[in-house]
Amino acid sequence: MRIVIAGGHGQIALRLERLLSARGDEVAGIIRKPEQADDLRTAGAEPVVLDLESASVDEVAAALEGADAAVFAAGAGPGSDAARKETVDRAAAVLFADAAERAGVRRYLVVSSMGADPRHEGDEIFDAYLRAKGSADEAVRARPGLDWTILRPGMLTNDAGTGLITLAASTGRGPIPRDDVAALLAELIDTPATTGLTLEAISGSVPVTVAVKGVAGN
């Protein structure tokens, strides 16, 4: 498969790129800064330098041409202000979905956030983030041209992955290593029966492959 990842230099994306390339997939990661390219090559991914805050739909669609799946894993990141939550966490996600439809890439995964809700209230930066992610999720769900799956992990950690998770429409809050989120995304890419599902994930007691099979088609 050829898989294109938006936010290709993110912590989850780099882990996912290593997993996908190791199993023989062709992986491209969209990055904003040219100096990040070597990190992607080390992870086994082709770097594509493109700023999703200023690129056109046609430019992003060109990067997606020929892909079997697209993964939106970009984010404004900690320390960014509310305006960038809007331009990256919402607008860039919508742009990437528009481009996937234009390029004919049906399989579309989103790394969202637990608690994402366009109607979330509050004036803090994190409140703006949850609204932006929720709005992006709603925009993706409204697209009949995409076979989408939205993943909302719990509190992300850099602990070593265990390969054991809880995966459901609602899990309750809890932590999950980024290693396990990447492994879960790799499994979801290969499981089109999860199309149309919004899933929460935290650490648990079920192997990733078993957990995905358990929700597929539900």
CSV table of C-alpha atoms in Angstrom, one decimal, residues 14-196:
chain,number,residue,atom,x,y,z
A,14,LEU,CA,7.2,9.0,12.9
A,15,ARG,CA,6.3,5.8,14.9
A,16,LEU,CA,3.7,4.9,12.3
A,17,GLU,CA,6.1,5.6,9.4
A,18,ARG,CA,8.6,3.2,10.9
A,19,LEU,CA,5.9,0.5,11.4
A,20,LEU,CA,4.5,0.8,7.9
A,21,SER,CA,7.8,0.9,6.1
A,22,ALA,CA,9.1,-2.1,8.1
A,23,ARG,CA,6.1,-4.1,6.9
A,24,GLY,CA,6.8,-3.1,3.3
A,25,ASP,CA,4.3,-0.3,2.7
A,26,GLU,CA,5.3,2.8,0.7
A,27,VAL,CA,5.0,5.8,3.1
A,28,ALA,CA,5.0,9.5,2.5
A,29,GLY,CA,4.9,12.2,5.2
A,30,ILE,CA,3.8,15.7,4.6
A,31,ILE,CA,6.0,18.2,6.6
A,32,ARG,CA,6.3,22.0,6.8
A,33,LYS,CA,10.0,22.3,7.5
A,34,PRO,CA,12.6,21.0,5.0
A,35,GLU,CA,15.0,20.4,7.9
A,36,GLN,CA,12.7,17.6,9.1
A,37,ALA,CA,13.2,15.6,6.0
A,38,ASP,CA,16.1,13.4,7.2
A,39,ASP,CA,14.1,12.3,10.2
A,40,LEU,CA,11.4,10.9,7.9
A,41,ARG,CA,13.9,9.2,5.6
A,42,THR,CA,15.4,7.5,8.7
A,43,ALA,CA,11.9,6.3,9.6
A,44,GLY,CA,11.5,4.9,6.1
A,45,ALA,CA,9.2,7.6,4.7
A,46,GLU,CA,9.4,9.9,1.7
A,47,PRO,CA,9.3,13.5,2.9
A,48,VAL,CA,6.9,15.8,1.1
A,49,VAL,CA,7.4,19.5,2.0
A,50,LEU,CA,4.0,21.2,1.9
A,51,ASP,CA,2.5,23.8,4.3
A,52,LEU,CA,-1.1,22.7,5.0
A,53,GLU,CA,-1.9,26.2,6.3
A,54,SER,CA,-1.2,27.8,3.0
A,55,ALA,CA,-1.4,25.0,0.3
A,56,SER,CA,-4.3,24.7,-2.1
A,57,VAL,CA,-6.5,21.7,-2.4
A,58,ASP,CA,-4.9,20.9,-5.8
A,59,GLU,CA,-1.4,20.9,-4.3
A,60,VAL,CA,-2.4,18.6,-1.5
A,61,ALA,CA,-4.3,16.3,-3.9
A,62,ALA,CA,-1.2,16.0,-6.0
A,63,ALA,CA,0.7,14.7,-2.9
A,64,LEU,CA,-2.1,12.2,-2.3
A,65,GLU,CA,-2.3,11.0,-5.9
A,66,GLY,CA,-2.0,7.2,-6.1
A,67,ALA,CA,-2.3,6.7,-2.4
A,68,ASP,CA,-4.4,3.8,-0.9
A,69,ALA,CA,-4.9,5.5,2.4
A,70,ALA,CA,-4.5,8.9,4.0
A,71,VAL,CA,-3.8,9.6,7.7
A,72,PHE,CA,-4.3,13.1,9.3
A,73,ALA,CA,-1.9,13.2,12.2
A,74,ALA,CA,-1.1,16.9,12.1
A,75,GLY,CA,-1.5,19.3,14.9
A,76,ALA,CA,-0.6,22.8,15.9
A,77,GLY,CA,1.1,21.4,19.0
A,78,PRO,CA,1.7,22.5,22.5
A,79,GLY,CA,2.4,26.2,22.9
A,80,SER,CA,0.4,27.2,19.9
A,81,ASP,CA,-2.4,29.8,20.3
A,82,ALA,CA,-6.1,29.5,19.6
A,83,ALA,CA,-5.7,30.9,16.0
A,84,ARG,CA,-3.4,28.0,15.1
A,85,LYS,CA,-5.8,25.5,16.6
A,86,GLU,CA,-8.2,26.8,14.0
A,87,THR,CA,-5.8,26.9,11.0
A,88,VAL,CA,-4.1,23.5,11.7
A,89,ASP,CA,-6.4,21.3,13.9
A,90,ARG,CA,-9.5,22.3,12.0
A,91,ALA,CA,-8.8,24.0,8.6
A,92,ALA,CA,-5.8,21.8,7.6
A,93,ALA,CA,-7.8,18.6,8.5
A,94,VAL,CA,-10.7,19.8,6.3
A,95,LEU,CA,-8.3,20.7,3.5
A,96,PHE,CA,-6.7,17.2,3.7
A,97,ALA,CA,-10.1,15.6,3.5
A,98,ASP,CA,-11.0,17.8,0.5
A,99,ALA,CA,-7.8,16.8,-1.2
A,100,ALA,CA,-8.3,13.1,-0.4
A,101,GLU,CA,-11.7,13.2,-2.1
A,102,ARG,CA,-10.3,15.0,-5.1
A,103,ALA,CA,-7.4,12.5,-5.4
A,104,GLY,CA,-9.8,9.6,-5.1
A,105,VAL,CA,-8.3,8.3,-1.8
A,106,ARG,CA,-11.2,6.7,0.0
A,107,ARG,CA,-9.5,5.2,3.1
A,108,TYR,CA,-9.1,8.1,5.5
A,109,LEU,CA,-8.0,8.0,9.2
A,110,VAL,CA,-8.0,10.9,11.6
A,111,VAL,CA,-6.0,11.2,14.8
A,112,SER,CA,-8.4,13.2,16.9
A,113,SER,CA,-8.7,13.8,20.6
A,114,MET,CA,-10.8,12.4,23.4
A,115,GLY,CA,-13.4,15.1,24.2
A,116,ALA,CA,-13.3,16.7,20.8
A,117,ASP,CA,-16.6,18.5,20.3
A,118,PRO,CA,-17.4,21.5,18.1
A,119,ARG,CA,-19.8,22.7,20.8
A,120,HIS,CA,-17.3,22.4,23.7
A,121,GLU,CA,-17.4,25.4,26.0
A,122,GLY,CA,-14.6,27.3,27.6
A,123,ASP,CA,-12.1,30.1,26.9
A,124,GLU,CA,-8.8,28.3,27.4
A,125,ILE,CA,-6.5,27.2,24.6
A,126,PHE,CA,-7.3,23.6,25.2
A,127,ASP,CA,-11.0,24.4,24.9
A,128,ALA,CA,-10.3,25.9,21.5
A,129,TYR,CA,-8.4,22.8,20.6
A,130,LEU,CA,-11.3,20.5,21.4
A,131,ARG,CA,-13.7,22.7,19.4
A,132,ALA,CA,-11.3,22.7,16.4
A,133,LYS,CA,-10.8,18.9,16.5
A,134,GLY,CA,-14.5,18.4,16.9
A,135,SER,CA,-15.3,20.6,14.0
A,136,ALA,CA,-12.8,18.8,11.8
A,137,ASP,CA,-14.3,15.4,12.8
A,138,GLU,CA,-17.7,16.6,11.9
A,139,ALA,CA,-16.5,17.8,8.5
A,140,VAL,CA,-14.9,14.4,7.8
A,141,ARG,CA,-18.0,12.4,8.8
A,142,ALA,CA,-20.1,14.4,6.3
A,143,ARG,CA,-18.1,13.2,3.4
A,144,PRO,CA,-19.6,10.2,1.5
A,145,GLY,CA,-16.5,10.0,-0.7
A,146,LEU,CA,-14.3,8.9,2.3
A,147,ASP,CA,-14.2,5.6,4.1
A,148,TRP,CA,-13.2,7.3,7.3
A,149,THR,CA,-12.3,6.2,10.8
A,150,ILE,CA,-11.7,8.7,13.6
A,151,LEU,CA,-9.4,7.6,16.4
A,152,ARG,CA,-9.6,9.5,19.7
A,153,PRO,CA,-6.7,8.3,22.0
A,154,GLY,CA,-6.5,9.1,25.7
A,155,MET,CA,-3.6,10.9,27.4
A,156,LEU,CA,-0.6,10.3,25.2
A,157,THR,CA,2.6,9.1,26.9
A,158,ASN,CA,6.1,8.1,25.7
A,159,ASP,CA,6.1,4.9,27.7
A,160,ALA,CA,7.1,1.8,25.8
A,161,GLY,CA,4.1,0.3,24.1
A,162,THR,CA,2.6,-2.9,25.5
A,163,GLY,CA,0.4,-3.8,22.5
A,164,LEU,CA,-2.6,-4.1,24.9
A,165,ILE,CA,-5.4,-1.6,24.7
A,166,THR,CA,-9.1,-0.9,25.3
A,167,LEU,CA,-10.9,0.2,22.1
A,168,ALA,CA,-14.5,1.2,22.0
A,169,ALA,CA,-16.9,4.0,21.1
A,170,SER,CA,-16.4,5.2,24.7
A,171,THR,CA,-13.7,4.0,26.9
A,172,GLY,CA,-13.5,6.5,29.7
A,173,ARG,CA,-10.3,8.5,30.3
A,174,GLY,CA,-6.9,7.0,30.6
A,175,PRO,CA,-3.4,7.0,29.2
A,176,ILE,CA,-2.0,5.3,26.2
A,177,PRO,CA,1.6,5.1,24.9
A,178,ARG,CA,2.2,6.7,21.5
A,179,ASP,CA,3.7,3.4,20.4
A,180,ASP,CA,0.4,1.7,20.9
A,181,VAL,CA,-1.5,4.5,19.0
A,182,ALA,CA,0.8,4.0,16.0
A,183,ALA,CA,0.3,0.2,16.1
A,184,LEU,CA,-3.4,0.8,16.3
A,185,LEU,CA,-3.4,3.1,13.3
A,186,ALA,CA,-1.5,0.6,11.3
A,187,GLU,CA,-4.1,-2.0,12.1
A,188,LEU,CA,-7.0,0.3,11.3
A,189,ILE,CA,-5.6,1.2,7.9
A,190,ASP,CA,-5.8,-2.5,7.1
A,191,THR,CA,-9.4,-2.9,8.5
A,192,PRO,CA,-11.9,-1.1,6.2
A,193,ALA,CA,-14.7,-2.7,8.2
A,194,THR,CA,-14.0,0.1,10.8
A,195,THR,CA,-15.2,2.7,8.3
A,196,GLY,CA,-17.8,5.0,9.9
